[in-house]
């Protein structure tokens, strides 16, 4: 007979509401795993991008639940997925060997936005990613000084560029210290935010040698596959 106590103690999967032993239930985890990208490492307009999954279906839903329905606990299983792909990628491992003091820098959130959401989704994912890759996280290197609107709400290319212009700054103590970093975000779409962050870092001699994200839209991946001789 189910007791009242059990009813309260059994955790529920935030994605399907069924009871689960882990944070995400087996079914939802399987569906999210099906969104794993066939290629983890991609070259995107000179950006060395590592993207775990395709921003679609179950993964898109999981990210929305994580960010907008206040489920920060999803950062752990999602962050671990990215870390597992990273740990298995030969190029990623070479990169780390070449830059042993590299720091992982999550894309920062403006303090006002952080106040309303309660957590920075990129930073929390990066925290678990770093735990499982044993990389150092440095969330204070890059700061967001402008409360930008979501890029999706901008109407023209000019407005998109203006929106992000001078959005970031680097703390004085980190400037011109020859630091190499890995930028970390939840989603890579147009790349505008990442490019602005890279430019800001570069202006104070900090080199972003890689970008790691949880997801990127499918059309981008398809064009990569078409360009790659391995998928011809
Ligand atoms: Zn579930």
mmCIF file of C-alpha atoms and ligand atoms in Angstrom:
data_model
loop_
_atom_site.group_PDB
_atom_site.id
_atom_site.type_symbol
_atom_site.label_atom_id
_atom_site.label_comp_id
_atom_site.label_asym_id
_atom_site.label_seq_id
_atom_site.Cartn_x
_atom_site.Cartn_y
_atom_site.Cartn_z
ATOM 1 C CA UNK A 1 0.000 0.000 0.000
ATOM 2 C CA UNK A 2 1.549 3.349 -0.916
ATOM 3 C CA UNK A 3 2.107 5.414 2.173
ATOM 4 C CA UNK A 4 1.618 9.130 2.346
ATOM 5 C CA UNK A 5 5.279 9.497 3.264
ATOM 6 C CA UNK A 6 6.406 7.726 0.083
ATOM 7 C CA UNK A 7 4.257 10.013 -1.967
ATOM 8 C CA UNK A 8 6.175 12.993 -0.673
ATOM 9 C CA UNK A 9 9.623 11.476 -0.659
ATOM 10 C CA UNK A 10 9.739 9.936 -4.100
ATOM 11 C CA UNK A 11 11.330 12.417 -6.488
ATOM 12 C CA UNK A 12 9.613 13.093 -9.776
ATOM 13 C CA UNK A 13 11.210 13.509 -13.163
ATOM 14 C CA UNK A 14 10.866 17.232 -13.999
ATOM 15 C CA UNK A 15 10.317 16.362 -17.673
ATOM 16 C CA UNK A 16 7.458 13.840 -17.460
ATOM 17 C CA UNK A 17 6.337 14.018 -13.836
ATOM 18 C CA UNK A 18 6.750 10.272 -13.276
ATOM 19 C CA UNK A 19 8.612 9.046 -10.203
ATOM 20 C CA UNK A 20 12.289 8.373 -10.731
ATOM 21 C CA UNK A 21 15.346 7.188 -8.832
ATOM 22 C CA UNK A 22 17.616 9.616 -10.654
ATOM 23 C CA UNK A 23 17.080 13.285 -11.537
ATOM 24 C CA UNK A 24 15.825 12.396 -15.029
ATOM 25 C CA UNK A 25 13.841 9.161 -15.482
ATOM 26 C CA UNK A 26 15.214 6.397 -17.730
ATOM 27 C CA UNK A 27 12.719 7.123 -20.536
ATOM 28 C CA UNK A 28 13.425 10.854 -20.682
ATOM 29 C CA UNK A 29 17.159 10.220 -20.416
ATOM 30 C CA UNK A 30 16.945 7.860 -23.393
ATOM 31 C CA UNK A 31 15.044 10.464 -25.404
ATOM 32 C CA UNK A 32 17.568 13.177 -24.560
ATOM 33 C CA UNK A 33 20.460 10.852 -25.424
ATOM 34 C CA UNK A 34 18.860 10.344 -28.844
ATOM 35 C CA UNK A 35 19.461 14.078 -29.440
ATOM 36 C CA UNK A 36 23.221 13.608 -29.163
ATOM 37 C CA UNK A 37 24.946 15.130 -32.167
ATOM 38 C CA UNK A 38 26.716 12.784 -34.602
ATOM 39 C CA UNK A 39 29.644 15.211 -34.501
ATOM 40 C CA UNK A 40 30.764 16.740 -31.214
ATOM 41 C CA UNK A 41 33.475 19.019 -32.604
ATOM 42 C CA UNK A 42 32.608 21.498 -35.317
ATOM 43 C CA UNK A 43 34.394 24.394 -36.945
ATOM 44 C CA UNK A 44 32.071 27.343 -37.067
ATOM 45 C CA UNK A 45 33.393 30.535 -38.660
ATOM 46 C CA UNK A 46 36.819 30.042 -37.071
ATOM 47 C CA UNK A 47 35.231 29.076 -33.768
ATOM 48 C CA UNK A 48 36.389 25.767 -32.365
ATOM 49 C CA UNK A 49 32.929 24.648 -31.268
ATOM 50 C CA UNK A 50 32.109 21.538 -29.261
ATOM 51 C CA UNK A 51 28.348 20.951 -29.161
ATOM 52 C CA UNK A 52 26.910 17.909 -27.390
ATOM 53 C CA UNK A 53 23.450 17.762 -28.922
ATOM 54 C CA UNK A 54 20.965 18.896 -31.527
ATOM 55 C CA UNK A 55 18.726 21.700 -30.235
ATOM 56 C CA UNK A 56 15.450 19.961 -31.043
ATOM 57 C CA UNK A 57 12.700 17.704 -29.605
ATOM 58 C CA UNK A 58 13.496 16.258 -26.160
ATOM 59 C CA UNK A 59 16.708 18.214 -25.655
ATOM 60 C CA UNK A 60 14.980 21.491 -26.542
ATOM 61 C CA UNK A 61 12.196 20.646 -24.097
ATOM 62 C CA UNK A 62 14.697 19.718 -21.377
ATOM 63 C CA UNK A 63 16.564 23.023 -21.819
ATOM 64 C CA UNK A 64 13.283 24.975 -21.643
ATOM 65 C CA UNK A 65 12.266 23.128 -18.458
ATOM 66 C CA UNK A 66 15.731 23.697 -16.995
ATOM 67 C CA UNK A 67 15.806 27.422 -17.747
ATOM 68 C CA UNK A 68 12.239 28.640 -17.648
ATOM 69 C CA UNK A 69 10.428 26.272 -15.280
ATOM 70 C CA UNK A 70 12.994 26.586 -12.519
ATOM 71 C CA UNK A 71 14.648 23.169 -12.571
ATOM 72 C CA UNK A 72 18.321 23.881 -11.838
ATOM 73 C CA UNK A 73 18.786 20.219 -10.819
ATOM 74 C CA UNK A 74 18.775 19.331 -14.549
ATOM 75 C CA UNK A 75 22.219 20.954 -14.819
ATOM 76 C CA UNK A 76 23.820 17.865 -13.308
ATOM 77 C CA UNK A 77 22.741 15.136 -15.791
ATOM 78 C CA UNK A 78 23.059 17.509 -18.749
ATOM 79 C CA UNK A 79 26.465 18.821 -17.682
ATOM 80 C CA UNK A 80 27.730 15.257 -17.214
ATOM 81 C CA UNK A 81 26.660 14.331 -20.764
ATOM 82 C CA UNK A 82 28.799 17.129 -22.185
ATOM 83 C CA UNK A 83 31.695 16.122 -19.916
ATOM 84 C CA UNK A 84 31.548 12.493 -21.079
ATOM 85 C CA UNK A 85 31.754 13.572 -24.723
ATOM 86 C CA UNK A 86 34.604 15.947 -23.872
ATOM 87 C CA UNK A 87 36.568 13.273 -21.985
ATOM 88 C CA UNK A 88 36.260 10.918 -24.963
ATOM 89 C CA UNK A 89 37.250 13.445 -27.629
ATOM 90 C CA UNK A 90 40.879 13.136 -28.711
ATOM 91 C CA UNK A 91 41.136 16.732 -29.959
ATOM 92 C CA UNK A 92 39.709 18.079 -26.704
ATOM 93 C CA UNK A 93 42.248 16.076 -24.727
ATOM 94 C CA UNK A 94 45.125 17.377 -26.877
ATOM 95 C CA UNK A 95 43.852 20.904 -26.351
ATOM 96 C CA UNK A 96 43.998 20.457 -22.570
ATOM 97 C CA UNK A 97 47.492 18.979 -22.714
ATOM 98 C CA UNK A 98 48.657 22.009 -24.692
ATOM 99 C CA UNK A 99 47.033 24.465 -22.250
ATOM 100 C CA UNK A 100 47.205 22.861 -18.804
ATOM 101 C CA UNK A 101 46.150 26.072 -17.013
ATOM 102 C CA UNK A 102 43.081 26.613 -19.115
ATOM 103 C CA UNK A 103 39.966 27.985 -17.400
ATOM 104 C CA UNK A 104 36.334 27.332 -18.232
ATOM 105 C CA UNK A 105 34.416 30.615 -18.478
ATOM 106 C CA UNK A 106 30.621 30.417 -18.569
ATOM 107 C CA UNK A 107 28.779 33.142 -20.479
ATOM 108 C CA UNK A 108 27.721 35.463 -17.658
ATOM 109 C CA UNK A 109 24.227 36.668 -16.958
ATOM 110 C CA UNK A 110 23.399 40.269 -16.097
ATOM 111 C CA UNK A 111 22.800 40.626 -12.315
ATOM 112 C CA UNK A 112 19.199 41.742 -12.878
ATOM 113 C CA UNK A 113 18.405 38.710 -15.009
ATOM 114 C CA UNK A 114 20.166 36.470 -12.500
ATOM 115 C CA UNK A 115 17.929 37.889 -9.794
ATOM 116 C CA UNK A 116 14.763 37.023 -11.691
ATOM 117 C CA UNK A 117 15.841 33.535 -12.855
ATOM 118 C CA UNK A 118 17.665 32.586 -9.691
ATOM 119 C CA UNK A 119 20.551 30.824 -11.434
ATOM 120 C CA UNK A 120 22.794 31.204 -14.453
ATOM 121 C CA UNK A 121 22.083 28.173 -16.637
ATOM 122 C CA UNK A 122 25.480 28.336 -18.384
ATOM 123 C CA UNK A 123 27.397 28.596 -15.110
ATOM 124 C CA UNK A 124 25.549 25.731 -13.451
ATOM 125 C CA UNK A 125 26.071 23.443 -16.459
ATOM 126 C CA UNK A 126 29.736 24.465 -16.529
ATOM 127 C CA UNK A 127 30.059 23.616 -12.835
ATOM 128 C CA UNK A 128 29.076 19.977 -13.430
ATOM 129 C CA UNK A 129 31.032 19.848 -16.687
ATOM 130 C CA UNK A 130 34.132 20.929 -14.742
ATOM 131 C CA UNK A 131 33.528 18.465 -11.929
ATOM 132 C CA UNK A 132 33.590 15.564 -14.379
ATOM 133 C CA UNK A 133 36.385 16.848 -16.611
ATOM 134 C CA UNK A 134 38.470 18.151 -13.690
ATOM 135 C CA UNK A 135 38.860 21.475 -15.453
ATOM 136 C CA UNK A 136 38.918 24.728 -13.495
ATOM 137 C CA UNK A 137 35.870 26.970 -13.674
ATOM 138 C CA UNK A 138 36.437 30.729 -13.586
ATOM 139 C CA UNK A 139 33.065 32.463 -13.654
ATOM 140 C CA UNK A 140 34.481 35.836 -12.581
ATOM 141 C CA UNK A 141 36.741 36.490 -15.580
ATOM 142 C CA UNK A 142 33.915 37.693 -17.812
ATOM 143 C CA UNK A 143 31.135 39.941 -16.566
ATOM 144 C CA UNK A 144 27.931 41.062 -18.199
ATOM 145 C CA UNK A 145 27.552 44.817 -17.900
ATOM 146 C CA UNK A 146 24.611 45.301 -20.216
ATOM 147 C CA UNK A 147 21.190 43.753 -19.705
ATOM 148 C CA UNK A 148 20.706 42.662 -23.311
ATOM 149 C CA UNK A 149 17.365 41.475 -24.621
ATOM 150 C CA UNK A 150 17.179 37.937 -25.969
ATOM 151 C CA UNK A 151 18.642 37.923 -29.491
ATOM 152 C CA UNK A 152 15.436 36.306 -30.720
ATOM 153 C CA UNK A 153 13.538 39.526 -29.889
ATOM 154 C CA UNK A 154 15.764 41.687 -32.082
ATOM 155 C CA UNK A 155 14.411 42.553 -35.499
ATOM 156 C CA UNK A 156 17.401 43.384 -37.675
ATOM 157 C CA UNK A 157 21.084 42.501 -37.996
ATOM 158 C CA UNK A 158 21.940 46.040 -36.877
ATOM 159 C CA UNK A 159 19.729 45.737 -33.806
ATOM 160 C CA UNK A 160 21.290 42.373 -32.970
ATOM 161 C CA UNK A 161 24.780 43.849 -33.163
ATOM 162 C CA UNK A 162 23.836 46.955 -31.150
ATOM 163 C CA UNK A 163 22.125 44.789 -28.562
ATOM 164 C CA UNK A 164 25.322 42.885 -27.799
ATOM 165 C CA UNK A 165 27.798 45.714 -28.340
ATOM 166 C CA UNK A 166 29.824 46.237 -25.133
ATOM 167 C CA UNK A 167 27.692 43.657 -23.345
ATOM 168 C CA UNK A 168 30.711 42.156 -21.570
ATOM 169 C CA UNK A 169 33.755 43.305 -19.654
ATOM 170 C CA UNK A 170 36.770 41.584 -18.086
ATOM 171 C CA UNK A 171 37.714 42.132 -14.445
ATOM 172 C CA UNK A 172 40.889 44.208 -13.986
ATOM 173 C CA UNK A 173 42.772 41.420 -12.213
ATOM 174 C CA UNK A 174 42.447 39.134 -15.255
ATOM 175 C CA UNK A 175 43.541 41.568 -17.944
ATOM 176 C CA UNK A 176 46.699 40.899 -19.956
ATOM 177 C CA UNK A 177 47.616 37.802 -17.966
ATOM 178 C CA UNK A 178 48.016 35.497 -20.986
ATOM 179 C CA UNK A 179 45.139 33.294 -19.889
ATOM 180 C CA UNK A 180 43.574 30.713 -22.221
ATOM 181 C CA UNK A 181 39.919 29.927 -21.743
ATOM 182 C CA UNK A 182 37.106 27.667 -22.887
ATOM 183 C CA UNK A 183 33.867 29.604 -23.253
ATOM 184 C CA UNK A 184 30.810 27.712 -22.090
ATOM 185 C CA UNK A 185 27.133 28.259 -22.876
ATOM 186 C CA UNK A 186 23.893 26.308 -23.020
ATOM 187 C CA UNK A 187 22.931 26.980 -26.657
ATOM 188 C CA UNK A 188 24.856 28.161 -29.721
ATOM 189 C CA UNK A 189 22.538 29.609 -32.364
ATOM 190 C CA UNK A 190 23.814 32.565 -34.405
ATOM 191 C CA UNK A 191 27.004 32.704 -32.377
ATOM 192 C CA UNK A 192 26.604 36.462 -31.871
ATOM 193 C CA UNK A 193 26.863 36.290 -28.069
ATOM 194 C CA UNK A 194 29.896 34.000 -28.208
ATOM 195 C CA UNK A 195 31.604 36.203 -30.802
ATOM 196 C CA UNK A 196 31.061 39.316 -28.686
ATOM 197 C CA UNK A 197 32.487 37.484 -25.651
ATOM 198 C CA UNK A 198 35.514 36.289 -27.654
ATOM 199 C CA UNK A 199 36.159 39.844 -28.905
ATOM 200 C CA UNK A 200 35.949 41.268 -25.373
ATOM 201 C CA UNK A 201 38.389 38.647 -24.066
ATOM 202 C CA UNK A 202 40.744 39.190 -26.997
ATOM 203 C CA UNK A 203 40.871 42.929 -26.316
ATOM 204 C CA UNK A 204 42.625 42.161 -23.006
ATOM 205 C CA UNK A 205 44.792 39.349 -24.412
ATOM 206 C CA UNK A 206 42.707 36.431 -23.220
ATOM 207 C CA UNK A 207 42.425 33.741 -25.834
ATOM 208 C CA UNK A 208 39.265 31.638 -26.152
ATOM 209 C CA UNK A 209 40.632 28.446 -27.673
ATOM 210 C CA UNK A 210 37.346 26.536 -27.634
ATOM 211 C CA UNK A 211 33.623 26.985 -27.118
ATOM 212 C CA UNK A 212 31.616 24.229 -25.432
ATOM 213 C CA UNK A 213 27.811 24.163 -25.508
ATOM 214 C CA UNK A 214 25.028 21.763 -24.679
ATOM 215 C CA UNK A 215 23.128 22.233 -27.941
ATOM 216 C CA UNK A 216 23.132 23.799 -31.389
ATOM 217 C CA UNK A 217 20.305 23.775 -33.983
ATOM 218 C CA UNK A 218 20.071 20.957 -36.487
ATOM 219 C CA UNK A 219 20.388 22.922 -39.742
ATOM 220 C CA UNK A 220 23.868 23.971 -38.733
ATOM 221 C CA UNK A 221 24.889 20.386 -38.101
ATOM 222 C CA UNK A 222 23.472 19.215 -41.422
ATOM 223 C CA UNK A 223 25.483 21.790 -43.301
ATOM 224 C CA UNK A 224 28.556 20.577 -41.377
ATOM 225 C CA UNK A 225 27.857 16.998 -42.352
ATOM 226 C CA UNK A 226 27.443 17.988 -45.972
ATOM 227 C CA UNK A 227 30.760 19.801 -45.880
ATOM 228 C CA UNK A 228 32.581 16.975 -44.176
ATOM 229 C CA UNK A 229 34.168 14.387 -46.513
ATOM 230 C CA UNK A 230 33.451 11.686 -43.915
ATOM 231 C CA UNK A 231 29.716 12.072 -44.460
ATOM 232 C CA UNK A 232 29.863 12.489 -48.242
HETATM 233 ZN ZN1 LIG B 1 10.894 11.572 -17.344
#
